[in-house]
XYZ file of N, CA and C in Angstrom:
144
model
N -25.245 -5.870 -13.869
C -26.903 -5.364 -14.148
C -26.890 -4.215 -14.207
N -27.440 -3.384 -15.174
C -27.382 -1.728 -15.284
C -28.600 -1.333 -14.435
N -29.191 0.120 -14.440
C -30.013 0.678 -13.658
C -31.390 0.083 -14.268
N -31.630 0.032 -15.777
C -32.641 -0.380 -16.160
C -33.032 -1.728 -15.905
N -32.292 -2.462 -16.153
C -32.603 -3.799 -15.618
C -33.061 -4.234 -14.136
N -32.464 -3.138 -13.320
C -32.665 -3.235 -11.551
C -34.274 -2.683 -11.795
N -34.501 -1.660 -12.406
C -35.592 -1.073 -12.560
C -36.687 -2.235 -12.875
N -36.417 -2.734 -14.118
C -37.453 -3.969 -14.644
C -37.638 -4.907 -13.449
N -36.584 -5.384 -12.854
C -36.719 -6.274 -11.847
C -37.835 -6.228 -10.663
N -37.466 -4.912 -10.303
C -37.868 -4.302 -9.074
C -39.948 -4.431 -9.430
N -39.782 -3.783 -10.959
C -41.141 -3.680 -11.343
C -41.978 -5.083 -11.438
N -40.854 -6.414 -11.894
C -41.709 -7.530 -11.648
C -41.637 -8.512 -10.411
N -41.208 -7.584 -9.427
C -41.036 -8.125 -7.744
C -42.754 -8.126 -7.444
N -42.610 -8.603 -6.127
C -44.132 -9.133 -5.305
C -43.925 -7.918 -4.199
N -43.001 -7.051 -4.371
C -43.077 -5.869 -3.352
C -44.122 -4.949 -3.598
N -44.623 -4.187 -2.572
C -45.821 -3.177 -2.607
C -45.395 -2.249 -3.538
N -46.521 -2.036 -4.006
C -46.557 -0.944 -5.094
C -45.577 0.306 -4.870
N -46.114 0.975 -3.622
C -45.413 2.017 -3.090
C -43.831 1.900 -3.113
N -43.548 0.788 -2.543
C -42.239 0.579 -2.058
C -41.719 0.658 -3.726
N -42.018 -0.383 -4.568
C -41.449 -0.488 -5.973
C -41.236 0.954 -6.270
N -42.528 1.784 -6.609
C -42.385 3.085 -7.042
C -41.229 4.057 -5.987
N -40.854 3.963 -5.087
C -39.852 4.856 -4.398
C -38.514 4.377 -5.022
N -38.186 2.853 -5.128
C -36.909 2.332 -5.237
C -36.789 2.732 -6.762
N -37.739 2.644 -7.760
C -37.381 3.295 -9.001
C -37.087 4.302 -9.166
N -37.584 5.301 -8.335
C -37.378 6.801 -8.426
C -36.012 7.387 -8.503
N -35.830 6.591 -7.012
C -34.489 6.808 -6.411
C -33.167 6.220 -7.790
N -33.401 4.960 -8.438
C -32.767 4.518 -9.191
C -32.684 5.532 -10.589
N -33.787 6.018 -10.752
C -33.813 6.838 -12.244
C -33.114 8.123 -11.638
N -33.310 8.687 -10.379
C -32.603 9.751 -9.896
C -31.113 9.861 -10.151
N -30.477 8.454 -9.395
C -29.157 7.927 -9.648
C -28.802 7.850 -11.356
N -29.367 7.170 -11.833
C -29.076 7.438 -13.339
C -28.713 8.580 -13.814
N -29.976 9.529 -13.378
C -29.741 11.080 -14.493
C -28.825 11.576 -13.671
N -27.865 11.429 -12.180
C -27.078 12.258 -11.845
C -25.465 11.570 -12.474
N -25.378 9.979 -13.036
C -24.641 9.698 -13.190
C -24.143 10.225 -15.180
N -25.315 10.387 -15.394
C -25.084 11.305 -16.826
C -24.559 12.530 -16.985
N -25.236 13.232 -16.003
C -24.981 14.547 -15.236
C -23.674 15.024 -15.398
N -22.751 13.590 -14.320
C -21.531 13.606 -13.870
C -20.785 13.290 -14.985
N -21.028 12.745 -15.948
C -20.180 12.009 -17.089
C -20.223 13.589 -18.255
N -21.572 14.344 -18.176
C -21.465 15.344 -19.211
C -20.553 16.559 -18.299
N -20.545 16.468 -17.239
C -19.741 17.755 -16.853
C -18.070 17.267 -16.972
N -17.760 15.974 -16.669
C -16.739 15.705 -17.109
C -15.853 15.774 -18.213
N -16.776 15.734 -19.300
C -16.844 15.863 -20.653
C -16.356 17.257 -20.914
N -17.587 17.785 -20.495
C -17.288 19.548 -20.928
C -16.136 20.420 -20.152
N -15.509 19.470 -18.909
C -14.250 20.043 -18.067
C -13.180 19.228 -18.564
N -13.381 18.490 -19.858
C -12.167 17.404 -19.861
C -11.591 16.870 -19.402
N -12.108 15.984 -18.197
C -11.941 15.448 -17.173
C -12.257 13.894 -17.683
N -11.105 13.058 -17.510
C -11.036 11.559 -17.590
C -11.093 10.492 -16.963
N -11.972 9.480 -16.774
C -11.987 8.706 -15.681
C -11.683 7.422 -16.291
């Protein structure tokens, strides 16, 4: 399950709206971090 699927599952759950918003924000920050990390590694020529 990827980050976008997790966000959708949370949005469709019965959790309180505030909790859903917080979790979705954390997951979006994490997704952004993963993208930045991949870009930095690509720029530095690092392969994983």
